[in-house]
Coordinates of C-alpha atoms in Angstrom, one line a residue:
M15 CA -57.0 118.1 188.4
N16 CA -57.4 115.3 186.3
G17 CA -57.5 117.1 183.1
N18 CA -60.7 117.0 180.6
V19 CA -61.7 114.1 178.3
T20 CA -62.2 115.3 174.9
N21 CA -65.5 114.1 172.8
G22 CA -66.2 113.7 169.6
P23 CA -63.9 112.4 166.9
G24 CA -60.8 112.7 169.5
A25 CA -62.7 110.7 172.3
G26 CA -60.3 108.7 174.6
T27 CA -57.8 111.6 174.5
I28 CA -56.9 113.2 177.5
S29 CA -55.4 116.9 177.9
I30 CA -52.4 116.9 179.6
H31 CA -51.7 118.5 183.1
P32 CA -49.1 121.4 182.7
R33 CA -47.2 120.0 185.5
L34 CA -46.6 116.8 183.5
F35 CA -44.5 118.3 180.9
P36 CA -41.2 118.0 183.0
A37 CA -42.1 114.4 183.3
R38 CA -42.5 113.7 179.7
E39 CA -39.2 115.6 178.9
M40 CA -37.3 113.4 181.3
I41 CA -38.7 110.4 179.5
E42 CA -37.8 111.6 176.2
D43 CA -34.3 112.4 177.6
G44 CA -33.9 108.7 179.0
K45 CA -34.0 110.0 182.5
Y46 CA -36.4 107.1 183.5
E47 CA -35.9 106.9 187.4
Q48 CA -36.0 110.5 187.7
A49 CA -39.2 110.8 185.8
A50 CA -40.6 107.8 188.0
Q51 CA -39.8 109.7 191.4
Y52 CA -41.2 113.2 189.9
L53 CA -44.6 111.0 188.7
I54 CA -44.9 109.2 192.0
G55 CA -44.8 112.5 193.6
F56 CA -47.3 114.1 191.3
L57 CA -49.8 111.1 191.7
R58 CA -49.7 111.6 195.7
Q59 CA -51.9 114.7 194.6
N60 CA -53.4 113.5 192.0
P61 CA -54.2 109.7 192.3
E62 CA -56.3 109.3 189.3
N63 CA -54.8 111.3 186.8
P64 CA -54.4 109.1 183.7
Q65 CA -51.8 110.6 181.7
A66 CA -49.7 110.6 185.0
L67 CA -50.3 107.0 185.4
A68 CA -49.6 106.4 181.6
M69 CA -46.2 108.1 181.7
L70 CA -45.3 106.3 184.9
G71 CA -46.3 102.9 183.3
L72 CA -43.8 104.0 180.3
A73 CA -41.0 104.9 182.5
A74 CA -41.3 101.4 184.5
N75 CA -41.3 99.9 181.3
R76 CA -38.0 101.3 180.2
L77 CA -36.5 100.4 183.7
G78 CA -37.7 96.9 183.5
A79 CA -40.2 96.7 185.7
L80 CA -42.8 95.1 183.7
G81 CA -45.4 94.3 186.4
Q82 CA -45.7 97.7 187.6
A83 CA -45.6 99.0 183.8
E84 CA -48.8 96.9 183.3
H85 CA -50.3 97.8 186.4
F86 CA -49.8 101.5 185.7
M87 CA -51.0 101.3 182.2
R88 CA -53.9 99.2 182.8
K89 CA -55.1 101.5 185.4
A90 CA -54.4 104.7 183.3
I91 CA -56.5 102.9 180.5
Q92 CA -59.2 102.3 183.0
M93 CA -59.4 106.0 184.0
G94 CA -59.7 107.2 180.6
A95 CA -56.3 107.4 178.9
R96 CA -57.5 105.2 176.1
E97 CA -55.3 106.7 173.3
Y98 CA -54.1 103.9 170.6
D99 CA -50.6 104.4 171.8
N100 CA -51.1 103.7 175.5
R101 CA -53.1 100.2 174.4
F102 CA -50.2 99.6 172.1
Q103 CA -47.7 100.1 174.9
L104 CA -49.8 97.7 177.3
A105 CA -49.9 95.2 174.2
T106 CA -45.8 95.5 174.0
I107 CA -45.5 95.2 177.8
L108 CA -47.5 91.9 177.8
N109 CA -45.3 90.7 174.8
Q110 CA -42.1 91.5 176.9
Q111 CA -43.6 89.7 179.8
A112 CA -43.8 86.6 177.5
R113 CA -47.5 86.6 177.4
P114 CA -47.8 86.3 173.5
V115 CA -51.5 85.5 173.2
P116 CA -53.3 88.4 175.3
S117 CA -50.7 90.5 173.6
A118 CA -51.7 89.4 170.2
R119 CA -55.3 90.1 170.8
M120 CA -54.9 93.6 171.9
L121 CA -52.9 93.9 168.9
E122 CA -55.5 92.3 166.7
A123 CA -58.2 94.9 167.9
L124 CA -55.8 97.7 167.4
Q125 CA -55.3 96.6 163.9
Q126 CA -58.7 96.5 163.5
E127 CA -59.2 100.1 164.7
R128 CA -56.3 101.5 162.8
P129 CA -54.4 99.5 160.4
D130 CA -50.7 100.2 160.7
A131 CA -47.6 98.1 159.2
N132 CA -45.5 98.3 162.3
T133 CA -48.4 96.7 164.3
R134 CA -48.9 93.9 161.9
L135 CA -44.8 93.3 161.9
L136 CA -45.0 93.1 165.7
L137 CA -48.1 90.7 165.3
A138 CA -46.6 88.5 162.9
S139 CA -43.5 88.1 165.1
I140 CA -45.8 87.1 167.9
Y141 CA -47.5 84.8 165.6
E142 CA -44.1 83.2 164.5
K143 CA -43.5 83.0 168.7
I144 CA -46.5 80.9 169.3
G145 CA -45.9 78.5 166.5
E146 CA -48.3 80.0 163.9
S147 CA -45.5 80.0 161.4
E148 CA -47.3 79.5 158.2
R149 CA -49.5 82.7 159.1
A150 CA -46.8 84.5 160.3
R151 CA -44.6 84.0 157.1
A152 CA -47.7 84.9 154.7
M153 CA -48.1 88.3 156.9
Y154 CA -44.3 89.0 156.4
A155 CA -44.8 88.0 152.5
E156 CA -47.5 90.8 152.3
L157 CA -45.8 93.3 154.1
A158 CA -42.6 92.8 152.3
Q159 CA -44.6 93.3 148.7
Q160 CA -46.3 96.4 150.2
H161 CA -43.0 97.7 151.6
P162 CA -40.1 96.4 149.4
D163 CA -37.5 98.6 150.8
H164 CA -38.2 98.2 154.4
A165 CA -35.2 96.5 155.7
P166 CA -36.3 95.1 158.7
T167 CA -39.6 93.8 157.3
L168 CA -37.4 91.8 154.5
I169 CA -35.2 90.8 157.6
A170 CA -38.2 89.2 159.6
Y171 CA -39.2 87.5 156.5
G172 CA -35.9 85.9 155.9
H173 CA -35.7 84.5 159.2
S174 CA -38.8 83.0 159.0
L175 CA -38.2 81.5 155.5
R176 CA -35.0 80.2 156.8
S177 CA -36.6 78.8 159.9
A178 CA -38.8 76.7 157.6
G179 CA -35.8 75.3 155.6
Q180 CA -36.4 77.9 152.5
V181 CA -33.2 78.9 152.4
D182 CA -32.8 80.0 148.7
E183 CA -35.7 82.2 149.4
A184 CA -34.2 83.6 152.7
V185 CA -31.1 84.8 150.9
A186 CA -33.3 86.5 148.6
A187 CA -35.0 88.4 151.2
Y188 CA -31.5 89.4 152.8
R189 CA -30.3 90.3 149.5
Q190 CA -33.4 92.4 148.9
A191 CA -32.9 94.1 152.5
I192 CA -29.2 94.9 151.5
A193 CA -30.2 96.5 148.2
A194 CA -32.8 98.7 150.2
D195 CA -29.7 99.6 152.7
D196 CA -26.3 98.4 152.4
G197 CA -25.5 99.5 155.5
F198 CA -28.0 97.4 157.5
G199 CA -26.1 95.2 159.7
D200 CA -28.6 92.7 160.4
A201 CA -29.4 92.0 156.9
W202 CA -25.6 91.3 156.1
W203 CA -25.5 88.9 159.3
G204 CA -28.8 87.2 158.2
L205 CA -26.7 86.3 154.8
A206 CA -23.4 85.4 156.9
S207 CA -25.0 83.5 159.4
I208 CA -26.2 80.9 156.9
K209 CA -23.9 77.9 157.0
A210 CA -22.7 78.0 153.5
K211 CA -20.2 80.2 151.6
I212 CA -22.6 82.9 150.3
L213 CA -20.8 86.1 150.8
T214 CA -18.7 87.2 147.7
D215 CA -15.9 89.5 147.3
E216 CA -17.9 92.1 146.5
D217 CA -20.0 91.8 149.5
I218 CA -16.7 92.4 151.6
E219 CA -16.2 95.7 149.6
T220 CA -19.4 96.7 150.3
M221 CA -19.5 95.8 153.7
R222 CA -16.2 97.7 154.2
A223 CA -17.5 100.8 152.7
A224 CA -20.6 100.5 154.7
L225 CA -18.7 100.3 157.8
A226 CA -16.5 103.2 156.9
I227 CA -19.3 105.6 157.1
A228 CA -21.7 103.8 159.7
I229 CA -22.2 105.7 163.3
D230 CA -25.3 103.3 164.5
E231 CA -23.8 100.5 166.8
R232 CA -26.9 98.4 166.0
N233 CA -25.5 98.6 162.5
I234 CA -21.7 98.3 163.1
A235 CA -21.5 95.4 165.2
P236 CA -23.3 92.7 163.0
L237 CA -21.5 94.1 160.0
H238 CA -18.3 93.1 162.2
F239 CA -19.8 90.0 162.8
A240 CA -20.5 89.6 158.9
L241 CA -17.1 90.5 157.7
A242 CA -15.6 88.2 160.2
R243 CA -17.5 85.2 158.8
A244 CA -16.6 86.0 155.3
F245 CA -13.0 86.3 156.1
H246 CA -13.2 82.8 158.2
D247 CA -14.7 81.5 154.9
R248 CA -11.8 82.4 153.1
K249 CA -9.4 80.9 155.6
Q250 CA -8.2 84.4 156.6
H251 CA -8.2 83.9 160.2
A252 CA -6.5 86.6 161.4
E253 CA -8.9 89.1 159.6
A254 CA -11.5 87.2 160.9
F255 CA -10.8 87.4 164.7
E256 CA -10.1 91.0 164.1
H257 CA -13.6 91.7 163.1
Y258 CA -15.3 89.2 165.6
K259 CA -13.4 90.9 168.5
L260 CA -14.4 94.5 167.3
G261 CA -18.0 93.2 167.0
N262 CA -18.1 91.7 170.5
D263 CA -16.2 94.7 172.1
L264 CA -18.9 96.7 171.0
R265 CA -21.6 94.8 172.3
A266 CA -19.8 94.3 175.7
K267 CA -19.4 98.0 176.0
S268 CA -22.8 98.6 175.5
L269 CA -24.2 96.0 177.7
D270 CA -21.7 96.6 180.9
Y271 CA -22.3 92.8 181.8
N272 CA -21.0 91.7 185.1
A273 CA -19.9 87.9 185.1
E274 CA -19.6 87.9 188.8
E275 CA -23.4 88.1 189.4
L276 CA -24.0 84.9 187.6
S277 CA -20.9 83.1 189.5
S278 CA -22.2 84.4 192.8
E279 CA -25.8 82.9 192.2
V280 CA -24.2 79.7 191.3
S281 CA -22.2 79.7 194.4
E282 CA -24.9 80.8 196.8
T283 CA -27.2 77.9 195.0
S284 CA -24.5 75.3 195.9
R285 CA -24.2 76.5 199.6
M286 CA -28.1 76.8 200.3
V287 CA -29.4 73.7 198.4
D288 CA -28.5 70.4 199.8
A289 CA -29.9 67.1 199.6
A290 CA -32.0 67.2 202.6
Y291 CA -33.8 70.4 201.1
L292 CA -34.2 68.9 197.4
S293 CA -35.6 65.7 199.3
K294 CA -38.4 68.0 201.0
M295 CA -39.5 69.6 197.8
S296 CA -42.7 68.9 196.5
Q297 CA -43.5 65.6 194.5
V298 CA -46.8 66.5 193.4
P299 CA -47.1 67.3 189.5
V300 CA -48.5 70.4 188.0
G301 CA -50.8 69.2 185.2
D302 CA -50.8 65.8 183.3
A303 CA -47.8 66.7 180.7
V304 CA -44.0 66.5 181.2
P305 CA -41.7 69.1 180.2
V306 CA -38.3 68.3 179.4
F307 CA -35.9 71.1 179.6
I308 CA -32.9 70.6 177.4
I309 CA -30.2 72.7 179.4
S310 CA -26.9 74.1 178.3
L311 CA -24.9 77.0 177.1
P312 CA -26.0 78.3 173.6
R313 CA -23.9 76.4 171.0
S314 CA -23.6 73.3 172.8
G315 CA -26.0 70.9 170.5
S316 CA -29.0 71.5 172.1
T317 CA -31.1 71.9 168.6
L318 CA -29.5 68.7 167.4
L319 CA -30.5 66.8 170.6
E320 CA -34.3 68.7 170.2
Q321 CA -34.5 67.3 166.7
M322 CA -33.6 63.7 167.6
L323 CA -35.6 63.4 170.6
G324 CA -38.5 65.3 169.0
S325 CA -38.6 62.5 166.4
H326 CA -39.9 60.1 168.9
S327 CA -43.7 59.9 168.8
Q328 CA -44.0 60.5 172.4
I329 CA -42.1 63.5 172.6
E330 CA -43.1 67.1 170.8
P331 CA -40.4 69.8 170.4
V332 CA -41.9 73.2 171.2
G333 CA -38.7 75.5 170.8
E334 CA -37.3 77.8 173.0
L335 CA -39.9 78.7 175.4
P336 CA -39.3 81.9 177.0
Y337 CA -41.6 81.3 180.0
A338 CA -39.7 80.1 182.7
P339 CA -37.2 83.0 182.6
A340 CA -40.3 85.2 182.3
I341 CA -42.1 83.9 185.3
L342 CA -39.1 83.8 187.2
R343 CA -38.5 87.7 186.4
S344 CA -41.9 88.6 187.5
F345 CA -41.7 86.7 190.8
M346 CA -38.4 88.3 191.6
E347 CA -39.9 91.8 190.7
M348 CA -42.7 90.9 193.4
A349 CA -40.2 89.3 196.1
T350 CA -37.9 92.2 196.0
R351 CA -40.3 95.0 196.4
R352 CA -39.6 95.0 200.4
G353 CA -35.9 94.7 200.1
K354 CA -32.9 93.0 198.4
L355 CA -33.3 89.3 198.0
T356 CA -31.3 87.0 195.8
V357 CA -32.9 84.5 193.5
P358 CA -31.6 81.3 195.5
Q359 CA -33.1 83.2 198.8
A360 CA -36.3 84.0 196.9
I361 CA -36.8 80.5 195.7
T362 CA -36.1 78.8 198.7
A363 CA -38.5 80.9 200.8
L364 CA -41.2 80.4 197.9
P365 CA -44.2 78.6 199.3
N366 CA -45.3 75.4 197.8
E367 CA -48.8 76.9 196.8
Q368 CA -47.2 79.9 195.2
A369 CA -44.9 77.7 193.4
A370 CA -47.9 75.3 192.0
A371 CA -49.5 78.6 190.8
L372 CA -46.4 79.6 189.0
G373 CA -46.2 76.2 187.6
R374 CA -49.6 76.2 186.5
D375 CA -48.9 79.8 184.8
Y376 CA -46.0 78.0 182.9
M377 CA -48.0 75.1 181.9
E378 CA -51.0 77.3 180.4
R379 CA -48.6 79.4 178.5
A380 CA -46.6 76.3 177.1
E381 CA -50.1 74.7 175.7
V382 CA -50.4 77.3 173.5
H383 CA -47.6 75.5 171.6
R384 CA -48.3 72.0 172.2
T385 CA -50.2 70.6 169.3
E386 CA -49.6 66.6 169.3
G387 CA -51.1 65.5 172.5
T388 CA -47.9 63.8 173.9
R389 CA -47.2 63.1 177.3
F390 CA -43.8 64.8 176.7
F391 CA -42.6 68.2 175.3
L392 CA -39.2 69.7 175.0
D393 CA -38.4 73.5 176.1
K394 CA -35.1 74.2 174.6
L395 CA -34.2 77.4 176.0
P396 CA -30.5 77.3 176.5
Q397 CA -30.3 79.7 179.8
N398 CA -32.5 77.4 181.6
W399 CA -29.7 75.8 183.0
S400 CA -29.2 78.5 185.6
N401 CA -32.9 78.0 186.4
V402 CA -33.0 74.7 187.2
L403 CA -33.7 75.0 190.9
F404 CA -36.7 77.5 190.1
I405 CA -38.1 75.2 187.4
R406 CA -38.0 72.4 189.9
K407 CA -39.6 74.1 192.6
I408 CA -42.7 75.3 190.5
L409 CA -42.6 72.1 188.1
P410 CA -42.1 69.0 190.3
Q411 CA -42.7 66.2 187.2
A412 CA -39.9 68.4 185.3
R413 CA -37.0 66.4 183.5
F414 CA -33.7 68.0 182.6
I415 CA -31.2 67.0 179.8
D416 CA -28.0 68.7 179.9
I417 CA -25.9 68.6 176.8
R418 CA -22.3 69.6 176.8
R419 CA -20.0 70.6 174.1
P420 CA -16.3 70.8 174.5
A421 CA -15.3 73.9 176.3
M422 CA -12.9 75.5 173.6
D423 CA -15.4 74.6 170.9
C424 CA -18.5 75.6 172.5
C425 CA -17.0 78.9 173.9
W426 CA -15.4 79.9 170.7
S427 CA -18.8 79.0 168.8
N428 CA -20.3 81.6 171.2
F429 CA -18.1 84.5 170.5
T430 CA -18.5 84.1 166.7
Q431 CA -22.3 84.4 166.9
S432 CA -24.0 87.9 166.4
F433 CA -26.2 87.4 169.9
T434 CA -28.4 89.7 171.5
S435 CA -28.3 91.1 174.9
A436 CA -30.0 87.5 175.9
H437 CA -26.6 85.9 175.9
P438 CA -24.3 88.8 177.3
S439 CA -21.6 86.4 178.6
S440 CA -20.6 85.8 175.1
F441 CA -19.2 88.8 174.0
T442 CA -15.6 88.2 175.9
L443 CA -13.6 85.2 175.8
E444 CA -13.1 85.7 179.6
D445 CA -16.8 85.9 180.4
M446 CA -17.5 83.0 178.0
G447 CA -15.0 80.9 179.7
R448 CA -16.3 82.0 183.1
A449 CA -20.0 81.1 182.1
Y450 CA -18.9 77.6 180.8
A451 CA -17.2 76.9 184.4
D452 CA -20.1 78.2 186.2
N453 CA -22.3 76.0 184.1
V454 CA -20.0 72.8 184.8
R455 CA -20.0 73.8 188.8
L456 CA -23.9 73.9 189.0
M457 CA -24.3 70.4 187.0
A458 CA -21.9 68.9 189.2
H459 CA -23.4 70.3 192.5
F460 CA -26.8 68.9 191.6
D461 CA -25.3 65.6 190.6
A462 CA -23.9 65.4 194.1
V463 CA -27.0 66.2 196.2
A464 CA -29.8 64.9 193.5
P465 CA -28.2 62.1 191.3
G466 CA -30.4 61.4 188.5
M467 CA -32.1 64.7 188.8
I468 CA -30.5 65.9 185.6
H469 CA -29.4 63.4 182.7
H470 CA -26.3 64.4 180.7
V471 CA -25.4 63.9 177.0
D472 CA -22.0 64.5 175.8
Y473 CA -22.2 66.1 172.5
S474 CA -19.1 64.5 170.8
A475 CA -20.3 61.0 171.9
L476 CA -23.5 62.0 170.6
V477 CA -22.3 62.6 166.9
E478 CA -20.1 59.3 167.2
D479 CA -22.6 57.3 168.7
P480 CA -25.8 58.4 168.6
K481 CA -27.9 55.4 169.3
T482 CA -26.3 54.8 172.8
Q483 CA -26.4 58.6 174.1
I484 CA -30.0 59.0 172.7
G485 CA -31.1 55.7 174.1
A486 CA -30.0 56.6 177.8
A487 CA -31.7 59.9 177.5
L488 CA -34.8 57.7 176.5
D489 CA -34.3 55.5 179.4
Y490 CA -34.2 58.7 181.7
L491 CA -37.7 59.5 180.6
G492 CA -39.0 55.9 180.6
L493 CA -39.3 55.5 176.8
E494 CA -38.4 53.0 174.3
W495 CA -36.4 53.5 171.3
E496 CA -37.8 54.3 167.7
D497 CA -35.9 53.9 164.8
D498 CA -37.1 57.0 163.6
I499 CA -34.7 59.2 165.7
L500 CA -32.0 58.4 163.3
Q501 CA -33.9 60.1 160.6
F502 CA -34.4 63.3 162.4
H503 CA -32.9 65.6 159.3
Q504 CA -35.7 64.3 157.1
S505 CA -38.2 66.3 159.6
D506 CA -39.7 69.6 157.9
R507 CA -40.4 71.1 161.2
V508 CA -39.6 74.8 161.7
V509 CA -36.2 75.3 163.7
R510 CA -35.6 78.9 164.8
T511 CA -31.8 79.0 165.8
P512 CA -28.6 79.2 164.3
S513 CA -28.4 75.6 163.8
S514 CA -31.4 75.5 161.5
E515 CA -29.3 74.2 158.4
Q516 CA -27.1 71.8 160.6
V517 CA -29.9 70.0 161.9
R518 CA -31.3 69.2 158.4
R519 CA -28.4 67.3 157.6
P520 CA -27.4 63.7 158.6
L521 CA -24.9 63.8 161.7
N522 CA -21.6 65.2 160.9
R523 CA -18.3 66.3 162.7
D524 CA -18.5 69.7 161.2
G525 CA -18.8 71.4 164.7
M526 CA -15.8 69.5 166.2
E527 CA -12.5 71.5 166.8
V528 CA -13.7 74.6 164.9
W529 CA -11.4 76.7 167.5
R530 CA -8.3 75.3 166.4
P531 CA -7.6 77.7 163.6
Y532 CA -7.9 80.7 166.2
A533 CA -5.7 79.0 168.9
E534 CA -3.1 81.5 168.9
Y535 CA -5.6 84.2 169.8
L536 CA -7.7 82.4 172.8
G537 CA -5.0 82.5 175.7
P538 CA -7.5 84.6 177.4
L539 CA -10.1 81.8 177.1
R540 CA -7.7 78.9 177.7
D541 CA -6.4 80.8 181.1
T542 CA -10.2 81.4 182.4
L543 CA -11.1 77.5 181.7
G544 CA -8.2 76.0 183.1
D545 CA -8.5 72.5 183.2
L546 CA -11.7 72.6 181.5
A547 CA -10.0 73.8 178.3
E548 CA -8.6 70.2 177.6
A549 CA -11.7 68.4 178.8

């Protein structure tokens, strides 16, 4: 029995089948795998029940199976479960899949149907992602005016202002969020992460008081990071390290990150991918444009490199595009349905025709961000360093520029950043050191089996002698030198990374030797890095 459609004002609402109440309770209790199995059993007997399909889509989404989540949610809507919440859920699934344009179109339609502040907030964030920054900022400003006590809106507004170089206005937005809720950790971290001594002694006392009564880890961790930055600015390094470690410990505990998975993937890639394999890969470009991937660990100088290269008339910087990892994730979801398969195994088995289709998907998504019509465009998502094999497979014309910062500076800078789960290795010194070593191993392997495929930039040398380092990168791309490159800091382009203030200043040595005041605490990092700690 499929339930009955309700006509009249509530049209599009489907009454729930009594046997679906247990599944709903399982989802509410976070038992997503159990709910999915229950719903699959129910659908065997009721294959077209729209509410069961919608619930299964929700459970699949919570389990990270985004392709299946989309499939079931679309089918539920097609079968009549057209409730606002189901269509909103589909829009969020598309957003999670890094398909911002179709997600935005759905949200725009929903907003026309039922104006909602949360939908507008999500829509503004998507506009920001696809480069419509002024439109997004105007929406944030309007929402902040309408909801002056809503901290998440004010923080989002602050981030948008900061990325546009409007630092004073960003500080005001963060301060307004703190006035609304002085225990909201992300507001404090917004202030603390600005490269200036903004936090006052009074701020420290307010944060300590908020921390004493905080119960939500989502507030506690960024409060620790913000306090750490405040103590660092006062050269109270022992107190700063204590709070950095407490914030990172919370994040590490919540994620249960396994560093061995990345190390194993690097080792397997090194075993499976040799010069003979790479020489047989397709050379046929996908499209006319050439994507240039700046690959590195976070906090390695990639934003600086992007801004300098992006000052060339033939290169357009388009930011950190999420598309390569998202397409790889969707590909792996499909590839592993029939059995367990590692990433290198799946990539090496990928037929050229399918690889080209995935490459076209990337190029179509990236096209939204391109406005200048240049032949080259820069995608600087840091974690793409581990996706080089996949990217080379689907985009034969791709170029790769690796930038490496000295290990101790790079790893310590990651440890001091209040990252999200997108950078899970940053939450312990040992995991961060291991990720750095894995990065070095993979780059060395590709250099050995495919010399010249990846161009390397040394961060320290870039700071000291930018013309030589950038000149070599341009040679790799087949481009001539342009003097405007050295005036990169005068650009007014949007910068959405923690380095947004630094790259608006001329080259400087502020990022060098930043770990030394904390040397006595960094034994675990040194031990993990070994000889790399001295490189």
